[in-house]
Amino acid sequence: MGQQEKVATSLAGAVSEEISASLTAVDAELARRYPGDPGTRQPVHTVYVPGDTFAAGTIRSWGDQALKALDEHAPDAASFAAVLGIPDELAAPVHDRVRAKLEREPVEDLRIDFEDGYGPRPDAEEDEAAARAARLVSEAYANGTAAPYMGIRMKCMEAAVRDRGIRTTDIFLTGLMQAGGLPDGLVLTLPKVTYPEQVTAFVRLLEAFEQAHGLPAGRLGFEIQIETSQSILAADGTAAVARMIGAAQGRATGLHYGTFDYSACVGVSAAYQASDHPVADHAKAVMQVAAAGTGVRVSDGSTNVLPVGPTHQVHEAWRLHYGLTRRALARAYYQGWDMHPGHLPTRYAAVYTFYREGLEQAAARLAAYVAKAGGDVMDEPATAKALSGYLLRGIDCGALDTAEVARLTGLTRAELDAFALPRRAGLTVTAP
């Protein structure tokens, strides 16, 4: 033992107390605006189905069509891996998990569309479709056939369709209440948001509905769809999307990038409208920074290249979709849109390959961090948070098994959660 150091200070305790008092308001503002990730499951995709075509069997039909496409165009693990460039050692595990997913839970998040995918209809027709959607969603949750997340995309808050969007939202939510209440997986999507005031207006609508039914304040949340340049850069040069999150008053759950509306808005020619275009990268980067720490998640958009036709054409579309999905995952966009059943095989193949190829390294780094074992990478608490978040997302989507993660890390699910969400757990997690 060395000589014990003498500890001396120069400042009175009152200095620390005064500084803390001066920052009390800032502390409260940080906690309010940046609560951190909610810790709930984030779906890997959102599937859009027009309001007039959604039916009780839609989810199972999408899964069956996806399985049929696999059987026809890539009937075994080797052929599927060859099309997409999946490493040989992952070919069978990924293929088996993709098929199992399509059989068990083909859709993670389904949006019944009353906007672009539905279009303008006579009021009576849309009224009936909205009421029907509420009934079918309620029945799906009651009989166990629902996706983990389901809801509607209503028309936007622009003057031409505002009243229609409000009415459809009211009919759908009222139908759910009459059928037994709002399901836990309910999601609402507000499209074509340009001004924060439109978000404020939608919050007012949801507040009025909660009050009318005696629901807890804040029960209804919603996603904000980013489809216009003005939602990224406001007329005064500020990031409007950041102000939109604030205007949502804690109700915003996601920011969803609209690939084609946004690209068209800034003048990109139709042939070049894609989620990897530079204008898309810029918009999503701003969204990502604005949402960081707020608990609001960012979703990528979609591709309009459908995997249909002869096998060579399907393979080309699959490679494109797989590549775009892998690109998005590397950029921390863990969710995207899928517009066709044929996109499901490559969505899950990309997601599962992403998590399985990094499993052993991520688990080893996290285990070494916990054990202070060192290694060739020196990780910090923030990286431990990222590593545990990576493993948890892999478990949630079915890419990884809880048991194999526990075996490789020595950590339980609860311990992984504590690393991933230290602020929400009220903890500062460090290695022992």
Coordinates of N, CA and C in Angstrom, one line a residue, residues 73 308-315:
H73 N -38.7 -19.0 -56.5 CA -37.5 -18.3 -57.0 C -36.2 -18.6 -56.2
V308 N -41.5 -9.1 -58.8 CA -42.5 -9.8 -59.6 C -42.0 -10.1 -60.9
G309 N -42.6 -11.1 -61.6 CA -42.2 -11.4 -63.0 C -41.3 -12.7 -63.0
P310 N -40.5 -12.9 -64.0 CA -39.7 -14.0 -64.1 C -38.6 -14.0 -63.1
T311 N -38.0 -15.2 -62.8 CA -37.1 -15.4 -61.7 C -35.9 -14.4 -61.8
H312 N -35.3 -14.1 -62.9 CA -34.2 -13.2 -63.0 C -34.6 -11.8 -62.6
Q313 N -35.8 -11.4 -62.9 CA -36.3 -10.1 -62.5 C -36.6 -10.0 -61.0
V314 N -37.1 -11.1 -60.4 CA -37.3 -11.2 -59.0 C -36.0 -11.1 -58.3
H315 N -35.0 -11.8 -58.8 CA -33.7 -11.8 -58.1 C -33.1 -10.4 -58.1

